CSV table of C-alpha atoms in Angstrom, one decimal:
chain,number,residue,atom,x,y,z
Q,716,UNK,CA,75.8,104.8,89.4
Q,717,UNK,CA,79.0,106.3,88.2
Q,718,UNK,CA,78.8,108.7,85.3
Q,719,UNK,CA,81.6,110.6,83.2
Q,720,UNK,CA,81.0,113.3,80.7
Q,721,UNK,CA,81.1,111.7,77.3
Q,722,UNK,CA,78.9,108.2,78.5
Q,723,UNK,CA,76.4,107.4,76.4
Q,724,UNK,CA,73.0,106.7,78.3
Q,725,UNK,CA,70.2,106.1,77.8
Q,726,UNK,CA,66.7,107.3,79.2
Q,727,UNK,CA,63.9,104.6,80.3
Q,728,UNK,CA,61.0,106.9,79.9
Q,729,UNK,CA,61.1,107.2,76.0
Q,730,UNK,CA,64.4,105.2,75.4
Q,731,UNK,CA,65.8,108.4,73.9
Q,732,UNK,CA,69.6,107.9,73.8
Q,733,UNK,CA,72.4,110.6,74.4
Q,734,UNK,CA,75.7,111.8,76.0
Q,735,UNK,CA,76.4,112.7,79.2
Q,736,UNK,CA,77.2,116.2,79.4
Q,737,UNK,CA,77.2,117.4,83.3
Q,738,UNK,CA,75.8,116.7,86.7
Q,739,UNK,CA,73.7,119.7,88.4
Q,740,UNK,CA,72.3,119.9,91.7
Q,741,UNK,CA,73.4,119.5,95.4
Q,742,UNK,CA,72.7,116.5,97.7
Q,743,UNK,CA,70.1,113.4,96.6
Q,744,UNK,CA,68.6,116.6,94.1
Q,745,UNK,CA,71.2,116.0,91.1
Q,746,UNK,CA,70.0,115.8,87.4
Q,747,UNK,CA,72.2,115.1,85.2
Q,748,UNK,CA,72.1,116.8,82.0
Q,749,UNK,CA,71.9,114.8,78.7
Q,750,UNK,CA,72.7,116.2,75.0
Q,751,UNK,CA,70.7,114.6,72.8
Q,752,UNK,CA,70.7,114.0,68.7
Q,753,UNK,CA,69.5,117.4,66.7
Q,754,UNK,CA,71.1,119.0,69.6
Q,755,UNK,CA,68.5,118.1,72.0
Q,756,UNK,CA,69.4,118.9,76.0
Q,757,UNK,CA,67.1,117.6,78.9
Q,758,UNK,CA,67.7,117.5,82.6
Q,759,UNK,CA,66.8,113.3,83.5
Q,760,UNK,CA,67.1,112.2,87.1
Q,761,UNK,CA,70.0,109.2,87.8
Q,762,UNK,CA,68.0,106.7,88.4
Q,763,UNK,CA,65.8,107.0,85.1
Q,764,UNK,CA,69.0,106.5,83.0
Q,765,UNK,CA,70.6,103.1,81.6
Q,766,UNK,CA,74.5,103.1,80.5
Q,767,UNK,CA,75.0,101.8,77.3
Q,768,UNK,CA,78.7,103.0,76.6
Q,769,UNK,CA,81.7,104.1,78.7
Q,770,UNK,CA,83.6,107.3,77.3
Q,771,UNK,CA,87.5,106.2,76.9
Q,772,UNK,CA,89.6,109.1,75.7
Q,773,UNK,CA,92.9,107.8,73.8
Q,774,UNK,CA,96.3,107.6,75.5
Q,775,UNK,CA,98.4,110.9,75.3
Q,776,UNK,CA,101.8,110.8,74.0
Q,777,UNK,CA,103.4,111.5,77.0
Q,778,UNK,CA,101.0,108.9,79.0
Q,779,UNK,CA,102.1,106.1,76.3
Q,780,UNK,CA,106.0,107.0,77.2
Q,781,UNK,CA,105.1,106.5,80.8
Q,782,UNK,CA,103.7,103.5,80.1
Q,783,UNK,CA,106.6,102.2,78.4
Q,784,UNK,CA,108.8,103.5,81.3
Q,785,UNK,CA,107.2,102.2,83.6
Q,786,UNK,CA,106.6,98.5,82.4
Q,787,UNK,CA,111.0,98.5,81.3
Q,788,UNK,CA,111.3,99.5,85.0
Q,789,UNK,CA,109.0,96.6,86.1
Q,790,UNK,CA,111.2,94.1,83.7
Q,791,UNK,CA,114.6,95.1,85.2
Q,792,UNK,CA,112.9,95.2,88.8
Q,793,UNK,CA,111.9,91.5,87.9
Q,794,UNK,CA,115.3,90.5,86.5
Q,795,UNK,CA,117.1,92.3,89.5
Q,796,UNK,CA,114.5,90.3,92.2
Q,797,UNK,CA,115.3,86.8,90.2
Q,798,UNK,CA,118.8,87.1,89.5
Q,799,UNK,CA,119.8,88.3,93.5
Q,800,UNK,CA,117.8,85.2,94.3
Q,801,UNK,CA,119.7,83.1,92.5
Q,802,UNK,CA,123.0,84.7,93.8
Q,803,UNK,CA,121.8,83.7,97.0
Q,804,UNK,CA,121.0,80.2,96.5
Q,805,UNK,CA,117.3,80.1,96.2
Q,806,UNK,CA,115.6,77.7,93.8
Q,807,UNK,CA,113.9,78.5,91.0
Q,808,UNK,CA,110.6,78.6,92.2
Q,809,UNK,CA,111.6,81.2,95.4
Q,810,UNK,CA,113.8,83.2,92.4
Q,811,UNK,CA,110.7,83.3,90.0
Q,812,UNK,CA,108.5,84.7,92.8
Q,813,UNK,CA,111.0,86.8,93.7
Q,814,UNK,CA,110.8,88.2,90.3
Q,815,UNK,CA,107.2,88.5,90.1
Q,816,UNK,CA,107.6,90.9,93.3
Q,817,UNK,CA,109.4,93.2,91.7
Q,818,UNK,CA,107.4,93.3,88.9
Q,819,UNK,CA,104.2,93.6,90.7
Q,820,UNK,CA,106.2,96.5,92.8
Q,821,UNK,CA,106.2,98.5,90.3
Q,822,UNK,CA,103.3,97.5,88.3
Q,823,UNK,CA,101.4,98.5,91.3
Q,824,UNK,CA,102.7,102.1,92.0
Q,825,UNK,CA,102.0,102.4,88.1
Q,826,UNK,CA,98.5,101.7,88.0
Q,827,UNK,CA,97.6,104.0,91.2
Q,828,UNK,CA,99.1,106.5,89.1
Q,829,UNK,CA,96.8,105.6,86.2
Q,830,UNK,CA,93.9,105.8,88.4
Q,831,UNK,CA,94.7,109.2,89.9
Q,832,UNK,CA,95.5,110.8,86.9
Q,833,UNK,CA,92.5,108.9,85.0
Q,834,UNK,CA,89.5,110.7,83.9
Q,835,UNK,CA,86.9,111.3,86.5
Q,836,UNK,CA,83.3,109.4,87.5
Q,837,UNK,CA,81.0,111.3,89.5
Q,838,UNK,CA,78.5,109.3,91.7
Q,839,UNK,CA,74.9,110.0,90.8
């Protein structure tokens, strides 16, 4: 199981719920550490926990503008892949997949990005 801090699990034992708030240990001995409500804390092995809820932080400011960036480069890659198509006498269909390369090009290189720079899951 992949866990983040901020996932809300929950444990089997006494179906107590709470937040993930660190992994400790070395090897197969890892606990990871759960904050509970009234600001209870308990070490729980992986295997005795359930998900219930993935943390997602918001988009930054500056991630949103790369966003944007990258998705009016993937347009213009698309236009540039369709229209030299056409100047080269393909039909529409070879022009439109052309297109969709160039879009997928970039789209591509975007989204490793994303997931490099994404938050963290440590196995458990």
């Amino acid at each position: 199981m992949k866990l983040a801090i901020g996932d809300v699990v929950r444990a089997r034992d006494d179906k107590a719920l709470g937040t993930v708030a660190g992994v400790v240990g070395r090897g197969n001995d890892r606990l990871v550490m759960i904050h509970g409500y009234g600001g209870m804390r308990r070490f729980t092995e992986p295997g005795g926990l359930d998900l219930v809820a993935r943390h997602t932080a918001p988009m930054t400011t500056g991630r949103q503008v790369v966003t944007l960036i990258a998705f009016g480069l993937a347009l213009l890659a698309a236009y540039i892949g369709c229209h030299s198509a056409r100047d080269l006498g393909a039909d529409w269909l070879l022009s439109f997949l052309a297109g969709l390369g160039g879009y997928a090009a970039v789209m591509t290189v975007y989204q490793w990005w994303f997931r490099l720079t994404g938050p963290r899951r440590y196995r458990v």
